[in-house]
Amino acid sequence: MKIETKNLIKNYSKPKSPEVCVLKGIDLNIKSGEKVALMGPSGAGKSTLIHILGLMDAPTSGEVFIDDKKIDYRDNNKLSVMRKDNIGFVFQFHYLLADFNVIENILIPVWKDKNKIITRAEELLGIMGLTSRQKHMPHELSGGEQQRVALARALINNPKILFADEPTGNLDRKTGEKIEKLMFDICTQLKTTLVVVTHSEELAKSADRQLKMIDGKLI
Ligand SMILES: Nc1ncnc2c1ncn2[C@@H]1O[C@H](COP(=O)(O)OP(=O)(O)O)[C@@H](O)[C@H]1O
Ligand SMILES: [Mg+2]
């Protein structure tokens, strides 16, 4: 799926505080299947931008189009259907549910259909090299293993777009690079559009395009 934005603006306001302008007019055009690395210093607005593109947050003004369809950020039902059907998200922290085992965590986004989709979950576990760990609890895994489970969970609905917000920022470099390569390979294979926030020049080089953000603007 392709993503387009027009003059995207995000401000935060609070009574008795000056307004914070986080996104200052973002115009973006990401092609279907394109892999984009989003870079820039901390506080630039990268997370804010991909949360909005991932339909988890709404812009103050401006427009987002996914496959030419304008997103209506007021329609929560439509947003959640769109997220469930088309979008995967990987965060810097894994956010696995502590009381559920590995395979259950992967199935969380599709819980109602879990019996139908369990084969795909097992397949993803295989791709992640975690087949023998499916009954383990999150705390029994290393950081890299936990993040691979989070990646499998993000992929369980075969998303057309995958967003990753510094997905390996908490991992050592070697483990991080392995997971990033896995993520890139899967997106290539499935023609998934990928937007990944990263500080790694190395990772950015393997993307189709690098975007740099500074102080709420793309440069
Ligand atoms: N709820 C909020 N209220 C006020 N400011 C916020 C809020 N959330 C984020 N910000 C501000 O938005 C700016 C961009 O944050 P973020 O998108 O997380 O940047 P990045 O991911 O590039 O580090 C920061 O200056 C941050 O303080
Ligand atoms: Mg961030």
Coordinates of N, CA and C and ligand atoms in Angstrom, one line a residue, residues 12 20 22 41-48, ligand 1:
Y12 N 0.7 20.2 20.2 CA 0.1 19.8 21.5 C -0.1 21.1 22.2
V20 N 3.1 23.4 21.7 CA 4.3 22.7 21.1 C 4.0 22.2 19.7
V22 N 5.0 20.0 16.9 CA 5.8 18.8 16.7 C 6.0 18.5 15.2
P41 N 17.5 13.5 14.8 CA 17.7 13.5 16.2 C 16.5 13.3 17.0
S42 N 16.8 12.9 18.3 CA 15.7 12.7 19.2 C 14.9 14.0 19.4
G43 N 13.6 13.8 19.4 CA 12.7 15.0 19.6 C 12.3 15.6 18.3
A44 N 12.8 15.1 17.2 CA 12.5 15.7 15.8 C 11.0 15.5 15.4
G45 N 10.4 14.4 16.0 CA 9.0 14.2 15.7 C 8.7 12.9 14.9
K46 N 9.8 12.0 14.9 CA 9.7 10.8 14.1 C 8.6 9.9 14.6
S47 N 8.6 9.7 16.0 CA 7.6 8.8 16.5 C 6.2 9.3 16.3
T48 N 6.0 10.6 16.5 CA 4.8 11.3 16.3 C 4.3 11.0 14.9
Ligands
LIG1 N1 1.8 14.5 24.6 C1 2.7 15.5 24.3 N2 2.6 16.7 24.8 C2 3.5 17.7 24.5 N3 4.6 17.4 23.7 C3 4.8 16.2 23.2 C4 3.9 15.1 23.5 N4 4.3 14.0 22.9 C5 5.4 14.3 22.2 N5 5.8 15.6 22.5 C6 6.9 16.4 22.0 O1 7.0 16.2 20.6 C7 8.4 16.2 20.2 C8 8.7 15.1 19.2 O2 8.6 13.9 19.9 P1 8.8 12.4 19.2 O3 7.8 12.3 18.0 O4 8.7 11.4 20.2 O5 10.3 12.6 18.6 P2 11.3 11.5 18.1 O6 10.6 10.2 18.0 O7 11.8 12.0 16.9 O8 12.3 11.4 19.2 C9 9.2 16.2 21.4 O9 9.7 17.5 21.6 C10 8.2 15.9 22.5 O10 8.5 16.5 23.7

